[in-house]
PDB file of C-alpha atoms in Angstrom:
ATOM      1  CA  MET A 247      22.795  17.971   3.294  1.00  0.00           C
ATOM      2  CA  ARG A 248      20.601  19.838   5.785  1.00  0.00           C
ATOM      3  CA  SER A 249      19.701  18.074   9.014  1.00  0.00           C
ATOM      4  CA  ASP A 250      16.549  20.100   9.794  1.00  0.00           C
ATOM      5  CA  LEU A 251      14.331  18.938   6.919  1.00  0.00           C
ATOM      6  CA  ASP A 252      11.697  16.138   7.056  1.00  0.00           C
ATOM      7  CA  ALA A 253       9.606  14.376   4.416  1.00  0.00           C
ATOM      8  CA  ILE A 254      11.033  16.318   1.505  1.00  0.00           C
ATOM      9  CA  VAL A 255       9.731  15.397  -1.909  1.00  0.00           C
ATOM     10  CA  VAL A 256      12.615  15.653  -4.331  1.00  0.00           C
ATOM     11  CA  ARG A 257      12.908  15.095  -8.057  1.00  0.00           C
ATOM     12  CA  ASP A 258      16.037  13.549  -9.495  1.00  0.00           C
ATOM     13  CA  PRO A 259      16.417  15.271 -12.883  1.00  0.00           C
ATOM     14  CA  CYS A 260      18.556  12.496 -14.377  1.00  0.00           C
ATOM     15  CA  ILE A 261      16.046   9.698 -13.877  1.00  0.00           C
ATOM     16  CA  ASN A 262      12.949  11.952 -13.709  1.00  0.00           C
ATOM     17  CA  ALA A 263      11.562  10.299 -10.587  1.00  0.00           C
ATOM     18  CA  LEU A 264      10.305  11.444  -7.214  1.00  0.00           C
ATOM     19  CA  ARG A 265      12.229  10.550  -4.078  1.00  0.00           C
ATOM     20  CA  ILE A 266      11.225  11.038  -0.458  1.00  0.00           C
ATOM     21  CA  SER A 267      13.596  11.577   2.462  1.00  0.00           C
ATOM     22  CA  TYR A 268      11.975  10.864   5.822  1.00  0.00           C
ATOM     23  CA  PHE A 269      15.013  11.142   8.069  1.00  0.00           C
ATOM     24  CA  ILE A 270      15.265  14.948   8.212  1.00  0.00           C
ATOM     25  CA  GLN A 271      12.993  17.750   9.543  1.00  0.00           C
ATOM     26  CA  PHE A 272      10.864  19.817   7.127  1.00  0.00           C
ATOM     27  CA  ASP A 273      10.341  23.572   7.391  1.00  0.00           C
ATOM     28  CA  PRO A 274       8.588  25.171   4.369  1.00  0.00           C
ATOM     29  CA  ALA A 275      10.133  28.575   5.119  1.00  0.00           C
ATOM     30  CA  LEU A 276      13.637  27.194   4.519  1.00  0.00           C
ATOM     31  CA  VAL A 277      12.830  25.552   1.198  1.00  0.00           C
ATOM     32  CA  SER A 278      12.501  27.317  -2.124  1.00  0.00           C
ATOM     33  CA  PHE A 279      11.637  25.842  -5.492  1.00  0.00           C
ATOM     34  CA  GLY A 280      14.600  24.315  -7.276  1.00  0.00           C
ATOM     35  CA  THR A 281      17.043  24.579  -4.368  1.00  0.00           C
ATOM     36  CA  THR A 282      19.808  22.003  -4.656  1.00  0.00           C
ATOM     37  CA  TYR A 283      21.105  20.595  -1.359  1.00  0.00           C
ATOM     38  CA  GLY A 284      23.633  18.087  -2.622  1.00  0.00           C
ATOM     39  CA  SER A 285      24.397  15.410  -5.143  1.00  0.00           C
ATOM     40  CA  HIS A 286      23.170  11.844  -5.169  1.00  0.00           C
ATOM     41  CA  ASP A 287      25.907   9.285  -5.935  1.00  0.00           C
ATOM     42  CA  ALA A 288      26.905   9.671  -9.584  1.00  0.00           C
ATOM     43  CA  ILE A 289      23.352  10.053 -10.838  1.00  0.00           C
ATOM     44  CA  GLY A 290      22.948  13.810 -10.493  1.00  0.00           C
ATOM     45  CA  SER A 291      21.726  16.510  -8.159  1.00  0.00           C
ATOM     46  CA  LEU A 292      18.453  16.364  -6.263  1.00  0.00           C
ATOM     47  CA  GLN A 293      16.158  19.354  -6.473  1.00  0.00           C
ATOM     48  CA  ILE A 294      13.386  20.052  -3.974  1.00  0.00           C
ATOM     49  CA  ILE A 295       9.942  20.456  -5.472  1.00  0.00           C
ATOM     50  CA  GLN A 296       7.381  22.297  -3.337  1.00  0.00           C
ATOM     51  CA  GLY A 297       3.713  21.395  -3.435  1.00  0.00           C
ATOM     52  CA  GLU A 298       4.211  18.119  -5.283  1.00  0.00           C
ATOM     53  CA  GLU A 299       2.745  14.975  -3.768  1.00  0.00           C
ATOM     54  CA  ALA A 300       4.656  11.707  -4.009  1.00  0.00           C
ATOM     55  CA  VAL A 301       1.988   9.050  -4.249  1.00  0.00           C
ATOM     56  CA  MET A 302       2.882   5.745  -5.866  1.00  0.00           C
ATOM     57  CA  ASN A 303      -0.679   4.909  -6.926  1.00  0.00           C
ATOM     58  CA  THR A 304      -3.407   7.432  -7.663  1.00  0.00           C
ATOM     59  CA  ASN A 305      -5.858   5.385  -5.618  1.00  0.00           C
ATOM     60  CA  VAL A 306      -3.870   5.311  -2.374  1.00  0.00           C
ATOM     61  CA  SER A 307      -3.111   8.208  -0.086  1.00  0.00           C
ATOM     62  CA  GLY A 308       0.418   7.613   1.144  1.00  0.00           C
ATOM     63  CA  THR A 309       3.511   5.513   0.685  1.00  0.00           C
ATOM     64  CA  LYS A 310       4.301   2.068   1.987  1.00  0.00           C
ATOM     65  CA  TYR A 311       7.499   0.504   3.287  1.00  0.00           C
ATOM     66  CA  ARG A 312       8.743  -2.814   1.929  1.00  0.00           C
ATOM     67  CA  MET A 313       7.205  -5.769   3.748  1.00  0.00           C
ATOM     68  CA  THR A 314       7.267  -9.557   3.466  1.00  0.00           C
ATOM     69  CA  LEU A 315       4.641 -10.587   0.933  1.00  0.00           C
ATOM     70  CA  GLY A 316       2.471 -13.456   2.121  1.00  0.00           C
ATOM     71  CA  LEU A 317      -0.218 -13.911  -0.566  1.00  0.00           C
ATOM     72  CA  PRO A 318       1.025 -15.075  -3.975  1.00  0.00           C
ATOM     73  CA  VAL A 319      -1.199 -15.450  -7.016  1.00  0.00           C
ATOM     74  CA  GLY A 320      -3.506 -18.415  -6.419  1.00  0.00           C
ATOM     75  CA  ALA A 321      -3.963 -17.763  -2.698  1.00  0.00           C
ATOM     76  CA  VAL A 322      -7.427 -17.935  -1.160  1.00  0.00           C
ATOM     77  CA  MET A 323      -8.235 -15.469   1.628  1.00  0.00           C
ATOM     78  CA  ASN A 324     -11.273 -14.722   3.756  1.00  0.00           C
ATOM     79  CA  CYS A 325     -13.485 -11.785   2.859  1.00  0.00           C
ATOM     80  CA  ALA A 326     -13.687  -9.625   5.990  1.00  0.00           C
ATOM     81  CA  ASP A 327     -16.487  -7.255   4.959  1.00  0.00           C
ATOM     82  CA  ASN A 328     -20.285  -7.615   4.881  1.00  0.00           C
ATOM     83  CA  SER A 329     -20.619  -7.593   1.089  1.00  0.00           C
ATOM     84  CA  GLY A 330     -21.802 -11.219   1.004  1.00  0.00           C
ATOM     85  CA  ALA A 331     -18.564 -12.838  -0.191  1.00  0.00           C
ATOM     86  CA  LYS A 332     -16.864 -15.512   1.932  1.00  0.00           C
ATOM     87  CA  ASN A 333     -13.634 -16.366   0.089  1.00  0.00           C
ATOM     88  CA  LEU A 334     -11.502 -14.353  -2.334  1.00  0.00           C
ATOM     89  CA  TYR A 335      -9.167 -16.006  -4.851  1.00  0.00           C
ATOM     90  CA  VAL A 336      -6.159 -13.863  -5.868  1.00  0.00           C
ATOM     91  CA  ILE A 337      -5.764 -13.653  -9.655  1.00  0.00           C
ATOM     92  CA  ALA A 338      -3.183 -10.868  -9.916  1.00  0.00           C
ATOM     93  CA  VAL A 339      -1.475  -8.171  -7.843  1.00  0.00           C
ATOM     94  CA  ARG A 340      -1.591  -4.508  -8.842  1.00  0.00           C
ATOM     95  CA  ASN A 341       1.621  -2.448  -9.219  1.00  0.00           C
ATOM     96  CA  ILE A 342       4.018  -5.403  -9.197  1.00  0.00           C
ATOM     97  CA  LYS A 343       7.102  -5.032 -11.372  1.00  0.00           C
ATOM     98  CA  GLY A 344       7.938  -8.748 -11.283  1.00  0.00           C
ATOM     99  CA  ARG A 345      10.819 -10.991 -12.145  1.00  0.00           C
ATOM    100  CA  LEU A 346      11.082 -14.006 -14.451  1.00  0.00           C
ATOM    101  CA  ASN A 347       9.440 -17.141 -12.956  1.00  0.00           C
ATOM    102  CA  ARG A 348       8.523 -15.367  -9.699  1.00  0.00           C
ATOM    103  CA  LEU A 349       4.866 -15.417  -8.703  1.00  0.00           C
ATOM    104  CA  PRO A 350       3.478 -11.949  -8.005  1.00  0.00           C
ATOM    105  CA  ALA A 351       2.618 -11.689  -4.304  1.00  0.00           C
ATOM    106  CA  ALA A 352       0.673  -9.252  -2.132  1.00  0.00           C
ATOM    107  CA  GLY A 353       1.032  -8.035   1.441  1.00  0.00           C
ATOM    108  CA  CYS A 354      -1.136  -5.961   3.760  1.00  0.00           C
ATOM    109  CA  GLY A 355      -2.329  -2.821   1.988  1.00  0.00           C
ATOM    110  CA  ASP A 356      -1.821  -4.141  -1.547  1.00  0.00           C
ATOM    111  CA  MET A 357      -4.628  -4.063  -4.085  1.00  0.00           C
ATOM    112  CA  VAL A 358      -5.243  -7.372  -5.838  1.00  0.00           C
ATOM    113  CA  VAL A 359      -7.483  -8.598  -8.634  1.00  0.00           C
ATOM    114  CA  ALA A 360      -9.691 -11.344  -7.201  1.00  0.00           C
ATOM    115  CA  THR A 361     -12.778 -13.464  -7.709  1.00  0.00           C
ATOM    116  CA  VAL A 362     -15.290 -14.687  -5.148  1.00  0.00           C
ATOM    117  CA  LYS A 363     -15.125 -18.467  -4.652  1.00  0.00           C
ATOM    118  CA  LYS A 364     -17.816 -18.725  -1.960  1.00  0.00           C
ATOM    119  CA  GLY A 365     -20.585 -16.243  -1.335  1.00  0.00           C
ATOM    120  CA  LYS A 366     -23.647 -14.679  -2.917  1.00  0.00           C
ATOM    121  CA  PRO A 367     -24.335 -15.878  -6.469  1.00  0.00           C
ATOM    122  CA  GLU A 368     -24.370 -12.304  -7.829  1.00  0.00           C
ATOM    123  CA  LEU A 369     -20.772 -11.798  -6.616  1.00  0.00           C
ATOM    124  CA  ARG A 370     -19.377 -15.096  -7.940  1.00  0.00           C
ATOM    125  CA  LYS A 371     -17.735 -15.555 -11.360  1.00  0.00           C
ATOM    126  CA  LYS A 372     -16.799 -11.874 -11.622  1.00  0.00           C
ATOM    127  CA  VAL A 373     -13.377 -10.253 -11.572  1.00  0.00           C
ATOM    128  CA  MET A 374     -13.138  -7.476  -8.980  1.00  0.00           C
ATOM    129  CA  ALA A 375     -10.600  -5.496  -6.997  1.00  0.00           C
ATOM    130  CA  ALA A 376      -9.799  -6.257  -3.359  1.00  0.00           C
ATOM    131  CA  VAL A 377      -7.367  -4.942  -0.731  1.00  0.00           C
ATOM    132  CA  VAL A 378      -5.454  -7.250   1.624  1.00  0.00           C
ATOM    133  CA  ILE A 379      -6.027  -6.230   5.263  1.00  0.00           C
ATOM    134  CA  ARG A 380      -4.464  -9.207   7.127  1.00  0.00           C
ATOM    135  CA  GLN A 381      -1.830 -11.845   6.374  1.00  0.00           C
ATOM    136  CA  ARG A 382      -0.519 -14.873   8.258  1.00  0.00           C
ATOM    137  CA  LYS A 383       3.049 -14.405   7.048  1.00  0.00           C
ATOM    138  CA  ALA A 384       5.088 -12.463   9.615  1.00  0.00           C
ATOM    139  CA  TRP A 385       6.665  -9.157   8.561  1.00  0.00           C
ATOM    140  CA  ARG A 386       8.976  -6.710  10.273  1.00  0.00           C
ATOM    141  CA  ARG A 387       7.996  -3.134  11.015  1.00  0.00           C
ATOM    142  CA  ARG A 388      10.442  -0.238  11.102  1.00  0.00           C
ATOM    143  CA  ASP A 389      10.507  -0.280  14.919  1.00  0.00           C
ATOM    144  CA  GLY A 390      11.759  -3.893  14.934  1.00  0.00           C
ATOM    145  CA  VAL A 391       8.459  -5.584  15.841  1.00  0.00           C
ATOM    146  CA  PHE A 392       7.511  -8.750  13.948  1.00  0.00           C
ATOM    147  CA  LEU A 393       3.782  -9.058  13.384  1.00  0.00           C
ATOM    148  CA  TYR A 394       1.384 -11.600  11.882  1.00  0.00           C
ATOM    149  CA  PHE A 395      -2.352 -12.285  11.950  1.00  0.00           C
ATOM    150  CA  GLU A 396      -4.473 -15.366  12.536  1.00  0.00           C
ATOM    151  CA  ASP A 397      -5.777 -15.485   8.956  1.00  0.00           C
ATOM    152  CA  ASN A 398      -5.408 -14.032   5.491  1.00  0.00           C
ATOM    153  CA  ALA A 399      -8.212 -11.582   4.784  1.00  0.00           C
ATOM    154  CA  GLY A 400      -9.226  -8.869   2.356  1.00  0.00           C
ATOM    155  CA  VAL A 401     -12.115  -6.583   1.491  1.00  0.00           C
ATOM    156  CA  ILE A 402     -13.791  -5.966  -1.870  1.00  0.00           C
ATOM    157  CA  VAL A 403     -13.296  -2.432  -3.191  1.00  0.00           C
ATOM    158  CA  ASN A 404     -13.908  -0.526  -6.402  1.00  0.00           C
ATOM    159  CA  PRO A 405     -10.930   0.780  -8.429  1.00  0.00           C
ATOM    160  CA  LYS A 406     -11.044   4.067  -6.447  1.00  0.00           C
ATOM    161  CA  GLY A 407     -10.589   2.231  -3.140  1.00  0.00           C
ATOM    162  CA  GLU A 408     -14.155   2.619  -1.836  1.00  0.00           C
ATOM    163  CA  MET A 409     -15.464  -0.477  -0.067  1.00  0.00           C
ATOM    164  CA  LYS A 410     -18.378  -2.515  -1.406  1.00  0.00           C
ATOM    165  CA  GLY A 411     -19.404  -3.466   2.140  1.00  0.00           C
ATOM    166  CA  SER A 412     -19.972  -1.128   5.061  1.00  0.00           C
ATOM    167  CA  ALA A 413     -18.254  -2.940   7.955  1.00  0.00           C
ATOM    168  CA  ILE A 414     -15.071  -4.946   8.531  1.00  0.00           C
ATOM    169  CA  THR A 415     -14.821  -7.912  10.887  1.00  0.00           C
ATOM    170  CA  GLY A 416     -11.570  -8.345  12.783  1.00  0.00           C
ATOM    171  CA  PRO A 417      -8.473  -6.152  12.966  1.00  0.00           C
ATOM    172  CA  VAL A 418      -6.851  -4.274  10.083  1.00  0.00           C
ATOM    173  CA  ALA A 419      -3.091  -3.832   9.638  1.00  0.00           C
ATOM    174  CA  LYS A 420      -1.789  -0.304  10.202  1.00  0.00           C
ATOM    175  CA  GLU A 421      -0.006  -0.436   6.834  1.00  0.00           C
ATOM    176  CA  CYS A 422      -3.371  -0.927   5.136  1.00  0.00           C
ATOM    177  CA  ALA A 423      -5.203   1.699   7.211  1.00  0.00           C
ATOM    178  CA  ASP A 424      -2.533   4.311   6.397  1.00  0.00           C
ATOM    179  CA  LEU A 425      -2.922   3.728   2.653  1.00  0.00           C
ATOM    180  CA  TRP A 426      -6.704   3.345   2.380  1.00  0.00           C
ATOM    181  CA  PRO A 427      -8.725   5.920   4.367  1.00  0.00           C
ATOM    182  CA  ARG A 428     -12.115   4.355   3.492  1.00  0.00           C
ATOM    183  CA  ILE A 429     -10.968   1.025   4.918  1.00  0.00           C
ATOM    184  CA  ALA A 430      -9.561   2.724   8.028  1.00  0.00           C
ATOM    185  CA  SER A 431     -12.876   4.464   8.730  1.00  0.00           C
ATOM    186  CA  ALA A 432     -14.844   1.199   8.413  1.00  0.00           C
ATOM    187  CA  SER A 433     -12.466  -0.859  10.562  1.00  0.00           C
ATOM    188  CA  GLY A 434     -13.079  -1.533  14.235  1.00  0.00           C
ATOM    189  CA  THR A 435      -9.470  -2.218  15.266  1.00  0.00           C
ATOM    190  CA  VAL A 436      -6.221  -1.086  13.639  1.00  0.00           C
ATOM    191  CA  VAL A 437      -3.131  -3.055  14.714  1.00  0.00           C
TER     192      VAL A 437
END
């Protein structure tokens, strides 16, 4: 395995899935299409694919590390934008694989399906998408810092990730700002 490569997008031919390695340096001049650098356990060899983007969801622009999920289905969170909604009720969480009898839960940066419980009458009683920007449950970042916010909050978005409101009150988690560029541009503080 080379030690001078970083953020390589690789395809495992046996399971036909993209993998990303962040712990090595990337130099495009050293990489050619289909070059095999080693084998992966007993699954098969990993081949480097140039020019292929590894994005988990078509609506988000990046990948997210595993974090502690603090908002299960049924949670009520504040709406932190100026769309006219006050409270958001979580109905479902997007891109959750799930397990028997486990409630789907969301963390900062996750898109959820929600309804407005308090707010303008034209927003209430409708199912809409929202993105979680803050959570009270503490989670650990890669640098060892544990972080939590004062409240649970989200913003209403369309399925493409564009905000319904134009401003966000309060801070936004860095995990959310990295995934959703429209939310990052509307936020005042990114923590």
